[in-house]
Amino acid sequence: MFYIGQKKFEEAGNIYKLIIDLSPGDSQAHFYLASIYDESGNREEAVKELNKAIDLDPDYHEALNYLGYVYVEQDKSKDYIISQGFDRKIVEDVIRMVDNNEYKRRQAAPSIKITPKAFVKDRRMPITNKYK
């Protein structure tokens, strides 16, 4: 992670490629290599590695969280995410989980924002506006 913090993506990538060579079933190594590719602008390789991480461990929360991040924070549609090379069933499952948990947000008292975006359905319309 030191190399990533220093923006030395090639060195970091080489380390994670070596880890994957030694342990090809390591979903975490595939996820971090995907993160390196994403940070360095190599979206195609990032998608491949993220898909490998999810294939190796379908419940790997960091990889699934990344799909939720793309959906909520980057405001991308399901079709866009799928068109980037992600498995349709996994994308639909992640989006279903995010959307189904929107009610939890409405049960809590309004508080400070943790991210620049609001959550799911109120991403475009604040909770205080009862727009229908």
XYZ file of C-alpha atoms in Angstrom:
132
model
C 0.000 0.000 0.000
C 3.024 2.277 0.445
C 3.556 2.467 -3.314
C -0.095 3.329 -3.902
C 0.103 6.202 -1.408
C 3.199 7.446 -3.214
C 1.375 7.149 -6.588
C 3.918 4.546 -7.721
C 1.306 2.433 -9.467
C 3.691 0.387 -11.592
C 5.675 -0.784 -8.554
C 2.491 -1.510 -6.596
C 1.034 -3.389 -9.562
C 4.170 -5.509 -9.864
C 3.941 -6.499 -6.208
C 0.288 -7.534 -6.498
C 0.983 -9.427 -9.747
C 3.680 -11.359 -7.874
C 1.250 -12.093 -5.041
C -1.310 -13.332 -7.577
C 1.336 -15.526 -9.245
C 2.088 -17.084 -5.850
C -1.560 -17.323 -4.804
C -3.937 -17.072 -7.795
C -7.004 -17.634 -5.606
C -6.394 -14.544 -3.459
C -9.468 -12.369 -4.095
C -8.029 -9.521 -2.022
C -4.913 -9.334 -4.210
C -7.105 -9.189 -7.333
C -9.172 -6.422 -5.731
C -6.109 -4.326 -4.864
C -4.666 -4.848 -8.343
C -8.020 -3.658 -9.730
C -7.766 -0.568 -7.511
C -4.277 0.141 -8.840
C -5.449 -0.200 -12.431
C -8.396 2.077 -11.693
C -6.188 4.739 -10.066
C -3.786 4.646 -13.004
C -6.635 5.015 -15.521
C -6.600 1.471 -16.913
C -10.350 0.873 -16.548
C -10.464 -2.277 -18.718
C -7.886 -4.141 -16.625
C -9.502 -2.847 -13.432
C -12.841 -4.382 -14.434
C -11.169 -7.706 -15.295
C -9.404 -7.902 -11.945
C -12.490 -6.836 -9.988
C -14.532 -9.507 -11.754
C -11.844 -12.080 -10.861
C -12.027 -11.009 -7.210
C -15.816 -11.417 -7.225
C -15.613 -14.760 -9.083
C -13.164 -16.082 -6.492
C -15.252 -14.847 -3.571
C -18.816 -13.785 -4.471
C -19.257 -12.392 -0.942
C -16.067 -10.309 -0.964
C -17.463 -7.123 0.568
C -14.815 -4.673 -0.686
C -15.418 -5.617 -4.315
C -19.191 -5.458 -3.890
C -18.857 -2.123 -2.084
C -16.989 -0.775 -5.079
C -19.982 -1.574 -7.307
C -22.236 0.178 -4.785
C -19.847 3.150 -4.843
C -20.074 3.372 -8.629
C -23.871 3.197 -8.416
C -24.385 5.721 -5.596
C -21.378 8.057 -5.512
C -20.610 8.169 -9.220
C -24.342 8.142 -10.059
C -23.987 5.484 -12.783
C -26.927 3.438 -13.981
C -27.227 -0.325 -13.860
C -26.897 -0.518 -17.647
C -23.750 1.611 -17.594
C -22.104 -0.563 -14.928
C -22.973 -3.740 -16.820
C -21.673 -2.225 -20.076
C -18.309 -1.726 -18.343
C -17.928 -5.510 -18.192
C -19.415 -6.428 -14.820
C -21.606 -9.502 -14.450
C -25.298 -8.609 -14.809
C -26.507 -10.798 -11.916
C -23.932 -9.413 -9.477
C -24.694 -5.809 -10.479
C -28.428 -6.378 -10.125
C -27.924 -8.006 -6.713
C -25.790 -5.123 -5.438
C -28.233 -2.489 -6.726
C -31.173 -4.410 -5.230
C -29.414 -4.506 -1.846
C -28.630 -0.782 -1.975
C -32.164 0.160 -3.010
C -33.833 -2.180 -0.495
C -31.880 -0.609 2.356
C -33.014 2.929 1.590
C -35.779 2.586 4.183
C -33.144 2.319 6.929
C -31.968 5.821 6.089
C -35.478 7.185 6.589
C -35.750 5.561 10.026
C -32.759 7.441 11.391
C -32.651 11.079 12.371
C -31.031 13.324 9.752
C -27.335 13.771 10.441
C -24.181 15.065 8.848
C -23.237 13.832 5.402
C -20.376 11.346 5.275
C -19.972 11.563 1.506
C -20.720 14.265 -1.064
C -23.816 12.336 -2.210
C -27.015 11.518 -0.375
C -28.128 7.883 -0.425
C -30.058 6.139 -3.241
C -33.454 7.592 -4.029
C -32.735 10.916 -2.332
C -29.533 11.358 -4.272
C -31.289 13.945 -6.384
C -33.991 15.087 -3.944
C -33.200 15.808 -0.263
C -35.032 13.908 2.473
C -36.651 17.134 3.717
C -38.394 17.722 0.395
C -41.448 15.466 0.274
C -41.531 15.510 -3.510
C -43.531 12.661 -5.042
